Amino acid sequence: MFANFQRWHQIDQHWVAHTLEVLLSTEKLNRRLLEAEVNAQSYGLTLEQPYLDAYQAAVQDLASTQGQLLQQVRDNPEQYDRLRRLEDLLVRSIITLDGQLLSLGAAEAYEMTAEELFLWLSQARDVLTLTRAQLQEFAALETRYLQERQARLQARYRWSQASLYLLTLVGLTAIAGAVVLFNRQDQELRSRSRQLEMANEQLWRFAANASHELRAPLAAVLSNAQVGLMLLQSPGVDAEAQAANYQQSQDCLVTVVATAKRMSRLVQDLLQLARSQGGTLTLTQTDIVALLQQWAEPGDPPVLLLTLPREPVWIKADAGLLKQALGNMIENAKRYARTRVEVRLTAAPLVIEIQDDGPGIDPKHLPYIFEPFYRVGSEGGFGLGLAIAKQVIEAHGGQVTVTSLFGQGTTFRVELPSSSPT
Amino acid sequence: MRLLLVEDDPTQRLPLQIALRQAGHMVDAVPDAETAEGLWLSKDYDLLIVDWMLPGWSGIELCRRYRQAGKGAPILMLTAKDTTADTVAGLDAGADDYLIKPVDVLELLARVRALGRRSPHWLGDCLTVGDLRLDLMTLTVHYRDQQVMLAWQEFRLMEMLMRQPQRVFGREYLEANLWEWGSEPESNALSRLVYRLRQRLSPLGCGEFIATVHGLGYRLNPSGLTDASAG
């Protein structure tokens, strides 16, 4: 592209220079013609040889300049023709001047009256005037060409300059864009890296917690089973000791059974967590109002208060998983509530709020309560319920947030994408 | 040995306590490090068995505090943490041994015996006074060709008396050292224990070796032993 610009520019420059040369030659022609006329007249007036010499030099130069000019305008037929016609006029002018000069005798001039002299002098005027007019016309045309070509050169120059600016602008924009993109990518990389770090940290905590949560009941099962066996096999120093051993071994075995059941629930919860994380959902049109009404039965305190719309609220959901998730959150709220748990559903946007009037969650625990195995208190479950709830709700394209006022209660807010019934 | 077991999970604490008790040890079993500290400040232990993950101070913190208190008894850590870094951290904090849960009870008992052998008080797996021999592994008293097995508390009393055969043990001392933390002895519990031990030993003909020192307490009867060895 730049090579093209350069070529066009060079061509334009060449034409401008060429036209200038033509104009110069035309001017030279004009001047020589004037010199020839003036010198011829001066000779006529004075009969002094230098004027005649100068006249002859001017005529000679006139001929060569005319030849040169013809060469220069060969590419422009119109101007060429004009110049050919001009050439005729010039020849006629020179012939007229020559004739004038030849007509002068050596002493004749001195004897001419002013009137005769004027007449003599004006003999060539007509043809010369015509020639000059033609010459001027030719020059005017060339001047127009020059202006056109200069204008074109300038236009092309401006255009190429504009193009250059445009290209520079495009380049700069591209650079700026690249910088912005690099920055964004860098930021994205950093944020990804941060997310990965956080995920990694979370995974590490999960692994450590899972290790503890799985090993602890396993340790209880193993030690109780072993000690139970040991007690049964121990001879016992007397009947009383044997009875005590028997009782203790029984206690140990009861613990084994209870712990194994607890472990079974833990394994079930862990599998649920894994399924909600990586499994596929079986989505069906589900009425969330009907789903929540399952908890509406009157029971022991804390009382569960449901505030639901009259109309069904539809959502594409895996009903089983969603019920489990909401159930986990409601059970969690009931565990901490003092007198009541309120469950509110609004249809648009689809929001479920589960609020308890319990002691609230210490702010230091809040960021972690959805992490697997994270337990705020020491009572009850494995700390998987809320983790499962969050996974399930996120798998449905929703999100769950928590706000808690220490001493005043906790509210879980579930936002889900709603869908119209099909 | 007198052991301090620190484990917050009762389903793990109880079987370990029973197993250690069956092996003839006195076990103070507590659920947290703070309670453990209260105990070690007033009692001397031969060994501590400590769970790493405790509510409040961790097992690691307990180790540091125990060592800072100038106590030298070995510490055995029990933990679900299983990386090399965890092991190093545990040992650096002052633990002497390290067992990963779930712990095989038989292995735990073997480790406890191994750590007990490193104690300055260790006198072998048997205590012998004259012809009277107490097997610390089987909780059995041997006298001449006969033998009898003791219940763990009887065994503890017998062991104490035989470790220092010249010493008269006061009732209060015995009550403080024969009953585990959390089980207060009734007023006549010590008398009944001594009675049971004598009954256990009488088939061997050495029931009277446990002598009452009126107004003071109990001791191993040297004259009885001298008579027996002489006979």
XYZ file of C-alpha atoms in Angstrom:
653
model
C 0.000 0.000 0.000
C 2.776 2.391 0.961
C 4.665 1.395 -2.190
C 1.568 2.356 -4.203
C 1.292 5.665 -2.422
C 4.930 6.326 -3.194
C 4.508 5.423 -6.867
C 1.424 7.609 -7.301
C 3.112 10.389 -5.476
C 6.169 10.133 -7.725
C 3.976 10.158 -10.853
C 2.064 13.218 -9.634
C 5.303 14.972 -8.799
C 6.658 14.149 -12.208
C 3.609 15.678 -13.904
C 3.772 18.819 -11.829
C 7.479 19.195 -12.642
C 6.812 18.536 -16.305
C 4.077 21.165 -16.475
C 6.367 23.656 -14.769
C 9.027 22.938 -17.390
C 6.467 23.503 -20.183
C 5.405 26.772 -18.580
C 9.025 27.854 -18.276
C 9.652 27.072 -21.916
C 6.477 28.933 -22.904
C 7.628 31.916 -20.877
C 11.030 31.693 -22.553
C 9.344 31.582 -25.950
C 7.273 34.597 -25.070
C 10.349 36.471 -23.885
C 12.387 35.583 -26.986
C 9.532 36.756 -29.157
C 9.415 40.021 -27.240
C 13.208 40.335 -27.479
C 13.040 39.730 -31.199
C 10.333 42.371 -31.617
C 11.986 44.933 -29.363
C 15.403 44.428 -30.969
C 13.930 44.568 -34.443
C 12.199 47.846 -33.607
C 15.326 49.179 -31.909
C 17.359 48.319 -34.996
C 14.746 49.980 -37.133
C 15.049 53.096 -35.023
C 18.794 53.156 -34.576
C 20.232 50.899 -37.302
C 22.838 49.861 -34.844
C 24.372 46.471 -35.421
C 24.120 45.102 -31.768
C 20.302 45.278 -32.008
C 20.359 43.298 -35.164
C 22.666 40.729 -33.563
C 20.457 40.480 -30.508
C 17.432 40.146 -32.838
C 19.042 37.293 -34.693
C 20.090 35.541 -31.419
C 16.538 35.893 -30.104
C 15.076 34.448 -33.330
C 17.483 31.551 -33.183
C 16.675 30.856 -29.581
C 13.019 31.214 -30.425
C 13.293 28.381 -32.939
C 15.145 26.045 -30.592
C 12.800 26.851 -27.673
C 9.853 26.177 -29.949
C 11.379 22.767 -30.885
C 12.003 21.982 -27.243
C 8.456 22.914 -26.288
C 7.024 20.739 -29.074
C 8.984 17.824 -27.606
C 7.658 18.589 -24.147
C 3.961 18.642 -25.061
C 4.028 15.661 -27.383
C 2.001 13.666 -24.844
C -0.842 16.237 -24.924
C -2.378 16.238 -28.433
C -4.514 19.313 -27.774
C -1.587 21.447 -26.622
C 0.599 19.941 -29.337
C -1.847 21.070 -32.016
C -2.122 24.444 -30.401
C 1.634 24.728 -30.370
C 1.816 23.710 -34.043
C -0.603 26.468 -34.868
C 1.416 28.804 -32.721
C 4.484 27.719 -34.615
C 2.864 28.925 -37.844
C 2.103 32.260 -36.215
C 5.645 32.464 -34.933
C 7.060 31.740 -38.344
C 4.764 34.326 -39.794
C 5.861 36.787 -37.092
C 9.528 36.160 -37.774
C 8.993 36.402 -41.521
C 7.178 39.669 -41.002
C 9.957 40.994 -38.770
C 12.630 39.753 -41.155
C 10.794 41.326 -44.063
C 10.547 44.550 -42.109
C 14.230 44.534 -41.401
C 15.139 43.620 -44.950
C 12.983 46.422 -46.205
C 15.191 48.879 -44.388
C 17.892 50.418 -46.433
C 21.081 51.472 -44.669
C 20.203 55.099 -44.482
C 16.463 54.811 -45.043
C 15.542 54.828 -41.461
C 17.016 58.172 -40.833
C 14.942 59.602 -43.532
C 11.642 58.165 -42.278
C 9.177 60.615 -40.854
C 7.616 59.850 -37.491
C 4.490 58.763 -39.278
C 6.351 56.439 -41.576
C 8.289 55.076 -38.634
C 5.099 54.375 -36.697
C 3.664 52.587 -39.695
C 6.825 50.595 -40.091
C 6.855 49.693 -36.518
C 3.234 48.589 -36.517
C 3.662 46.375 -39.615
C 4.323 43.305 -37.446
C 2.038 44.300 -34.615
C -1.041 42.412 -35.708
C 0.615 39.134 -36.278
C 2.717 39.527 -33.134
C -0.302 40.357 -31.039
C -2.072 37.324 -32.397
C 0.971 35.182 -31.693
C 1.268 36.529 -28.169
C -2.423 35.928 -27.559
C -2.044 32.341 -28.747
C 1.003 31.969 -26.613
C -0.841 33.298 -23.600
C -3.709 30.963 -24.254
C -1.277 28.075 -24.418
C 0.366 29.247 -21.184
C -3.008 29.689 -19.511
C -3.922 26.136 -20.385
C -0.614 24.882 -19.070
C -1.130 26.911 -15.911
C -4.503 25.251 -15.488
C -2.869 21.871 -15.980
C -0.325 22.825 -13.396
C -2.988 23.855 -10.926
C -4.932 20.661 -11.547
C -1.859 18.529 -11.158
C -0.703 20.365 -8.106
C -4.165 20.048 -6.629
C -4.133 16.341 -7.434
C -0.698 15.963 -5.923
C -1.808 17.789 -2.842
C -5.034 15.854 -2.639
C -3.164 12.611 -3.036
C -0.634 13.809 -0.489
C -3.395 14.771 1.926
C -5.126 11.504 1.262
C -1.990 9.492 1.814
C -1.259 11.583 4.869
C -4.774 10.966 6.127
C -4.312 7.305 5.348
C -1.080 7.367 7.229
C -2.748 9.083 10.169
C -5.562 6.624 9.931
C -3.110 3.737 9.833
C -1.192 5.202 12.731
C -4.456 5.645 14.595
C -5.443 2.092 13.769
C -2.014 0.946 14.895
C -2.235 2.914 18.122
C -5.757 1.664 18.728
C -4.542 -1.848 18.084
C -1.669 -1.334 20.507
C -3.990 0.171 23.082
C -6.412 -2.676 22.451
C -3.629 -5.182 22.811
C -2.499 -3.528 26.035
C -6.066 -3.552 27.330
C -6.471 -7.158 26.238
C -3.156 -8.121 27.793
C -4.191 -6.347 30.967
C -7.560 -8.010 30.947
C -5.956 -11.367 30.250
C -3.423 -10.724 32.953
C -6.203 -9.773 35.352
C -8.173 -12.792 34.289
C -5.126 -14.966 34.788
C -4.545 -13.426 38.200
C -8.163 -13.843 39.172
C -8.135 -17.398 37.813
C -4.972 -18.047 39.735
C -6.579 -16.574 42.871
C -9.669 -18.682 42.299
C -7.494 -21.735 41.807
C -5.586 -20.939 44.956
C -8.833 -20.553 46.850
C -10.226 -23.732 45.344
C -6.985 -25.456 46.153
C -7.099 -24.196 49.707
C -10.714 -25.285 49.978
C -9.840 -28.668 48.524
C -6.970 -28.977 50.960
C -9.295 -28.150 53.857
C -11.820 -30.594 52.446
C -9.190 -33.331 52.209
C -7.947 -32.621 55.740
C -11.500 -32.498 57.106
C -12.615 -35.553 55.150
C -9.555 -37.379 56.406
C -10.446 -36.464 59.989
C -14.184 -37.074 59.617
C -13.679 -40.473 58.026
C -10.825 -41.629 60.210
C -12.394 -40.608 63.511
C -15.445 -42.900 63.269
C -13.261 -45.584 61.725
C -10.935 -45.289 64.700
C -13.924 -45.576 67.029
C -15.197 -48.656 65.186
C -11.814 -50.341 65.216
C -10.942 -49.627 68.835
C -14.409 -50.497 70.152
C -14.498 -53.720 68.164
C -11.004 -54.702 69.284
C -11.627 -53.828 72.911
C -14.994 -55.602 72.811
C -13.261 -58.744 71.568
C -10.462 -58.323 74.090
C -12.958 -58.086 76.947
C -14.851 -61.167 75.776
C -11.627 -63.141 75.505
C -10.268 -61.886 78.820
C -10.636 -64.642 81.433
C -11.688 -62.234 84.184
C -10.459 -62.726 87.684
C -13.877 -63.636 89.044
C -17.543 -63.787 88.165
C -18.021 -60.139 89.055
C -15.137 -59.101 86.789
C -16.466 -61.328 84.021
C -19.894 -59.758 84.284
C -18.298 -56.306 84.152
C -16.222 -57.341 81.114
C -19.301 -58.697 79.420
C -21.223 -55.498 80.050
C -18.363 -53.349 78.784
C -17.886 -55.457 75.676
C -21.561 -55.061 74.959
C -21.252 -51.284 75.336
C -18.325 -51.352 72.921
C -20.306 -53.288 70.333
C -23.276 -50.929 70.694
C -20.873 -48.070 69.988
C -19.553 -49.951 66.943
C -23.070 -50.274 65.535
C -23.983 -46.649 66.252
C -20.725 -45.382 64.764
C -21.086 -47.565 61.679
C -24.603 -46.161 61.142
C -23.263 -42.649 61.531
C -20.530 -43.448 59.031
C -23.128 -44.769 56.640
C -24.966 -41.435 56.827
C -21.667 -39.632 56.294
C -20.900 -41.727 53.223
C -24.421 -41.056 51.939
C -23.952 -37.317 52.447
C -20.560 -37.397 50.751
C -22.005 -39.263 47.782
C -24.816 -36.717 47.636
C -22.260 -33.935 47.626
C -20.292 -35.625 44.858
C -23.459 -36.177 42.802
C -24.595 -32.570 43.166
C -21.109 -31.427 42.112
C -20.474 -33.534 39.080
C -23.623 -35.441 38.249
C -26.280 -34.650 35.706
C -29.586 -33.234 36.887
C -32.873 -34.806 35.898
C -34.787 -31.605 35.191
C -38.571 -31.554 35.228
C -41.101 -28.733 35.609
C -41.459 -28.480 39.343
C -43.868 -26.409 41.384
C -41.784 -24.933 44.153
C -44.872 -23.936 46.141
C -45.924 -27.595 46.321
C -42.361 -28.585 47.144
C -42.184 -26.175 50.082
C -45.652 -27.118 51.352
C -44.253 -30.508 52.322
C -42.770 -28.817 55.380
C -46.065 -27.182 56.338
C -47.128 -29.775 58.864
C -47.641 -28.468 62.378
C -45.028 -29.874 64.713
C -43.135 -29.258 67.899
C -41.368 -25.946 68.312
C -39.591 -24.355 66.615
C -42.656 -23.539 64.527
C -42.211 -23.431 60.777
C -44.090 -20.541 59.128
C -44.550 -20.728 55.358
C -45.389 -17.626 53.325
C -46.143 -18.870 49.801
C -47.884 -17.429 46.732
C -51.354 -18.864 45.925
C -50.357 -19.699 42.344
C -47.828 -22.419 41.526
C -44.273 -21.189 40.894
C -42.597 -23.278 38.242
C -38.977 -24.047 37.889
C -37.039 -26.560 35.824
C -35.436 -28.574 38.563
C -34.256 -31.924 39.786
C -37.052 -32.183 42.321
C -35.328 -34.788 44.503
C -32.071 -32.856 44.782
C -33.806 -29.505 45.281
C -35.976 -30.952 48.025
C -32.868 -32.314 49.716
C -31.121 -28.913 49.444
C -34.056 -26.918 50.830
C -34.630 -29.594 53.465
C -31.028 -29.311 54.618
C -31.386 -25.541 54.975
C -34.713 -25.765 56.796
C -33.364 -28.455 59.153
C -30.327 -26.295 59.772
C -32.537 -23.303 60.598
C -34.715 -25.424 62.896
C -31.636 -26.668 64.734
C -30.653 -23.131 65.732
C -34.073 -21.421 65.938
C -35.368 -20.388 69.353
C -39.082 -20.253 68.609
C -39.661 -20.202 64.871
C -38.387 -20.549 61.338
C -39.935 -18.480 58.561
C -39.830 -19.634 54.955
C -40.877 -17.034 52.389
C -41.210 -17.551 48.650
C -41.554 -14.784 46.073
C -42.216 -15.646 42.443
C -40.538 -12.880 40.446
C -37.659 -12.897 40.965
C -37.761 -16.411 42.358
C -36.395 -16.038 45.870
C -36.740 -18.325 48.876
C -35.783 -16.908 52.255
C -35.289 -19.147 55.252
C -35.039 -17.129 58.439
C -34.517 -18.324 61.988
C -34.594 -16.421 65.271
C -31.613 -18.285 66.653
C -28.381 -16.931 68.126
C -26.993 -15.919 64.714
C -23.640 -16.878 63.301
C -20.408 -15.347 64.502
C -19.035 -13.265 61.567
C -15.751 -15.182 61.739
C -17.607 -18.367 60.736
C -19.746 -16.812 57.971
C -17.301 -17.146 55.051
C -16.871 -20.862 55.666
C -20.314 -22.197 56.543
C -20.919 -23.580 53.049
C -17.653 -25.503 53.047
C -17.905 -29.249 53.462
C -17.283 -30.413 57.052
C -17.325 -26.884 58.421
C -19.259 -26.887 61.661
C -20.048 -23.819 63.707
C -20.999 -25.700 66.850
C -20.020 -29.150 67.973
C -23.554 -30.552 67.940
C -25.234 -32.671 65.331
C -24.269 -33.473 61.786
C -21.143 -33.671 59.732
C -21.142 -30.143 58.396
C -22.176 -31.301 54.925
C -25.817 -30.166 54.822
C -25.236 -26.563 53.746
C -22.423 -27.593 51.398
C -24.822 -29.970 49.642
C -27.547 -27.292 49.559
C -25.190 -24.780 47.952
C -23.930 -27.267 45.367
C -27.463 -28.268 44.391
C -28.698 -24.685 44.103
C -25.668 -23.660 42.042
C -26.141 -26.697 39.815
C -29.635 -25.300 39.118
C -28.115 -21.977 38.050
C -29.085 -20.287 41.301
C -27.176 -18.920 44.218
C -27.450 -18.939 47.960
C -26.310 -16.193 50.315
C -26.457 -15.783 54.039
C -26.886 -12.810 56.331
C -26.706 -13.130 60.057
C -27.031 -10.798 62.967
C -25.150 -12.134 65.925
C -27.745 -12.650 68.629
C -30.732 -12.022 66.367
C -30.875 -14.826 63.859
C -29.818 -15.917 60.424
C -31.414 -15.617 56.980
C -30.515 -17.806 54.049
C -31.560 -16.392 50.687
C -31.887 -18.714 47.718
C -32.249 -17.217 44.246
C -33.314 -19.534 41.455
C -33.980 -18.936 37.760
C -37.746 -19.294 37.220
C -39.359 -20.792 34.132
C -42.887 -20.682 32.790
C -44.823 -23.964 32.622
C -44.757 -25.780 29.290
C 1.879 -46.879 84.805
C -0.235 -43.820 85.358
C -1.387 -42.474 82.036
C -3.129 -39.304 80.938
C -5.338 -39.853 77.900
C -6.614 -36.713 76.141
C -9.249 -37.416 73.488
C -12.402 -35.382 72.825
C -14.415 -38.096 71.102
C -15.935 -40.320 73.822
C -16.496 -43.170 71.384
C -12.743 -43.347 70.928
C -11.714 -42.373 74.440
C -13.646 -45.060 76.292
C -12.358 -48.189 74.488
C -8.784 -46.933 74.747
C -9.250 -46.297 78.437
C -10.653 -49.810 78.935
C -7.846 -51.407 76.904
C -5.145 -49.515 78.788
C -6.814 -50.286 82.084
C -7.000 -53.979 81.159
C -3.267 -53.781 80.488
C -2.797 -52.720 84.104
C -2.472 -48.970 83.684
C -4.155 -46.226 85.630
C -5.781 -44.030 83.034
C -7.010 -40.509 83.614
C -9.094 -39.936 80.493
C -10.066 -36.318 79.783
C -11.803 -34.610 76.827
C -9.632 -31.488 76.460
C -6.187 -30.026 77.006
C -7.297 -27.500 79.619
C -8.537 -30.276 81.924
C -5.360 -32.231 81.208
C -3.238 -29.292 82.353
C -5.139 -29.085 85.644
C -4.315 -32.754 86.207
C -0.623 -32.768 85.303
C -0.007 -29.827 87.604
C -1.176 -31.921 90.578
C -0.194 -35.450 89.518
C 2.808 -37.126 87.983
C 2.207 -39.191 84.883
C 4.374 -41.835 83.279
C 2.952 -41.247 79.816
C 0.569 -38.931 77.961
C -1.579 -40.140 75.075
C -2.903 -37.115 73.201
C -5.237 -36.627 70.249
C -4.015 -33.879 67.918
C -7.371 -32.322 67.050
C -8.882 -31.160 70.312
C -11.342 -28.391 71.025
C -9.514 -25.403 72.502
C -5.774 -26.031 72.606
C -4.660 -28.519 70.020
C -2.606 -31.575 70.927
C 0.447 -29.727 69.617
C -0.204 -26.801 71.948
C -0.688 -29.258 74.812
C 2.720 -30.816 74.075
C 4.416 -27.403 74.178
C 2.745 -26.408 77.413
C 3.533 -29.751 79.024
C 7.205 -29.442 78.109
C 7.242 -25.781 79.195
C 5.920 -26.903 82.577
C 9.163 -28.877 82.891
C 7.466 -32.260 82.588
C 9.489 -35.045 81.002
C 7.074 -37.946 80.611
C 6.876 -39.283 77.062
C 3.959 -38.169 74.902
C 2.267 -40.385 72.332
C 0.268 -38.477 69.718
C -2.820 -39.940 68.108
C -4.035 -38.247 64.972
C -5.969 -38.479 61.748
C -3.331 -36.273 60.122
C -1.075 -38.476 58.097
C 1.402 -36.385 56.142
C 5.112 -36.343 56.853
C 4.821 -32.611 57.614
C 2.224 -33.380 60.275
C 4.444 -36.043 61.817
C 7.390 -33.661 61.894
C 5.267 -30.891 63.448
C 4.006 -33.287 66.108
C 7.434 -34.632 66.983
C 8.958 -31.139 66.974
C 6.346 -29.923 69.431
C 7.598 -32.446 71.966
C 5.803 -35.699 71.143
C 7.843 -38.887 71.468
C 5.764 -41.152 69.298
C 3.067 -40.832 66.728
C 0.183 -43.113 65.752
C -2.208 -42.487 62.871
C -5.896 -43.195 63.358
C -7.542 -45.614 63.144
C -5.164 -47.019 65.724
C -4.861 -50.754 66.239
C -5.393 -51.168 69.984
C -2.813 -53.953 70.230
C -0.242 -51.715 68.550
C -1.119 -48.875 70.893
C -0.579 -51.134 73.908
C 2.767 -52.277 72.476
C 3.844 -48.641 71.937
C 2.800 -47.786 75.476
C 4.923 -50.669 76.796
C 7.834 -49.559 74.611
C 7.615 -45.988 75.920
C 7.249 -47.336 79.490
C 10.531 -49.215 79.112
C 12.275 -45.904 78.463
C 11.026 -44.573 81.802
C 13.639 -44.162 84.566
C 11.257 -46.118 86.800
C 11.241 -49.137 84.545
C 12.450 -52.262 86.297
C 11.639 -54.859 83.655
C 8.411 -56.633 82.851
C 8.414 -58.282 86.277
C 8.652 -56.926 89.801
C 10.212 -59.335 92.271
C 10.280 -59.109 96.055
C 11.583 -62.290 97.612
C 9.642 -65.188 96.115
C 6.809 -62.890 95.170
C 6.773 -61.958 91.504
C 4.370 -59.654 89.697
C 4.155 -60.050 85.922
C 3.369 -56.564 84.555
C 2.323 -57.944 81.188
C -0.255 -60.451 82.336
C -1.223 -58.816 85.676
C -0.409 -62.119 87.359
C 1.095 -62.728 90.786
C 3.470 -65.682 90.993
C 4.389 -67.177 94.332
C 6.484 -70.294 94.350
C 4.670 -72.702 91.951
C 1.354 -70.948 92.049
C -0.067 -67.976 90.289
C -3.161 -65.838 90.298
C -4.411 -63.118 88.007
C -5.444 -59.776 89.474
C -8.125 -57.345 88.506
C -6.597 -54.086 87.174
C -7.137 -52.040 90.341
C -5.830 -54.825 92.572
C -2.886 -55.081 90.263
C -2.244 -51.325 90.534
C -2.226 -51.566 94.339
C 0.049 -54.603 94.233
C 2.415 -52.885 91.820
C 2.668 -49.786 94.004
C 3.391 -51.813 97.105
C 5.988 -53.954 95.337
C 7.809 -51.053 93.668
C 8.627 -49.612 97.079
C 8.482 -52.608 99.419
C 9.784 -50.620 102.414
C 7.333 -47.778 102.138
C 4.163 -47.305 104.126
C 1.522 -45.888 101.789
C -0.977 -43.482 103.343
C -4.661 -43.966 102.624
C -4.998 -40.588 100.968
C -2.041 -41.226 98.702
C -3.454 -44.574 97.679
C -6.907 -43.130 97.095
C -5.445 -40.364 94.944
C -3.382 -42.793 92.896
C -5.661 -45.788 92.563
C -8.785 -44.060 91.401
C -8.953 -42.511 87.997
C -9.988 -38.950 87.332
C -13.745 -38.671 87.454
C -14.300 -41.647 89.745
C -14.220 -40.593 93.395
C -13.598 -43.476 95.801
C -16.281 -44.113 98.415
C -15.189 -43.909 102.045
C -14.580 -47.652 102.459
C -13.524 -48.309 98.853
C -9.832 -48.620 99.708
C -10.539 -51.044 102.562
C -12.643 -53.147 100.218
C -9.916 -53.109 97.566
C -7.313 -54.257 100.090
C -9.703 -56.947 101.255
C -10.225 -58.155 97.686
C -6.496 -58.271 97.033
C -5.879 -60.262 100.189
C -8.659 -62.686 99.220
C -7.106 -63.032 95.742
C -3.675 -63.769 97.197
C -4.790 -66.091 100.001
C -5.009 -69.241 97.793
C -1.296 -68.703 97.171
C -0.739 -68.474 100.899
C 0.371 -64.874 100.788
C -2.843 -63.017 101.687
C -1.254 -61.650 104.807
C 1.620 -60.039 102.883
C -0.560 -56.960 102.549
C -0.127 -55.495 105.976
C -2.185 -52.777 107.649
C -0.122 -50.164 109.459
C -2.594 -48.837 111.933
C -3.216 -45.159 111.738
C -0.939 -44.818 108.734
C -1.962 -47.019 105.860
C -0.681 -50.133 104.112
C 2.599 -51.747 103.193
C 4.057 -54.954 101.917
C 4.732 -57.175 104.930
C 8.448 -57.708 105.010
C 8.302 -60.146 107.879
C 5.795 -62.256 106.003
C 8.061 -62.215 102.972
C 11.101 -63.028 105.056
C 9.207 -65.865 106.665
C 7.999 -67.086 103.323
C 11.411 -66.914 101.668
C 12.957 -68.479 104.730
C 10.359 -71.280 104.671
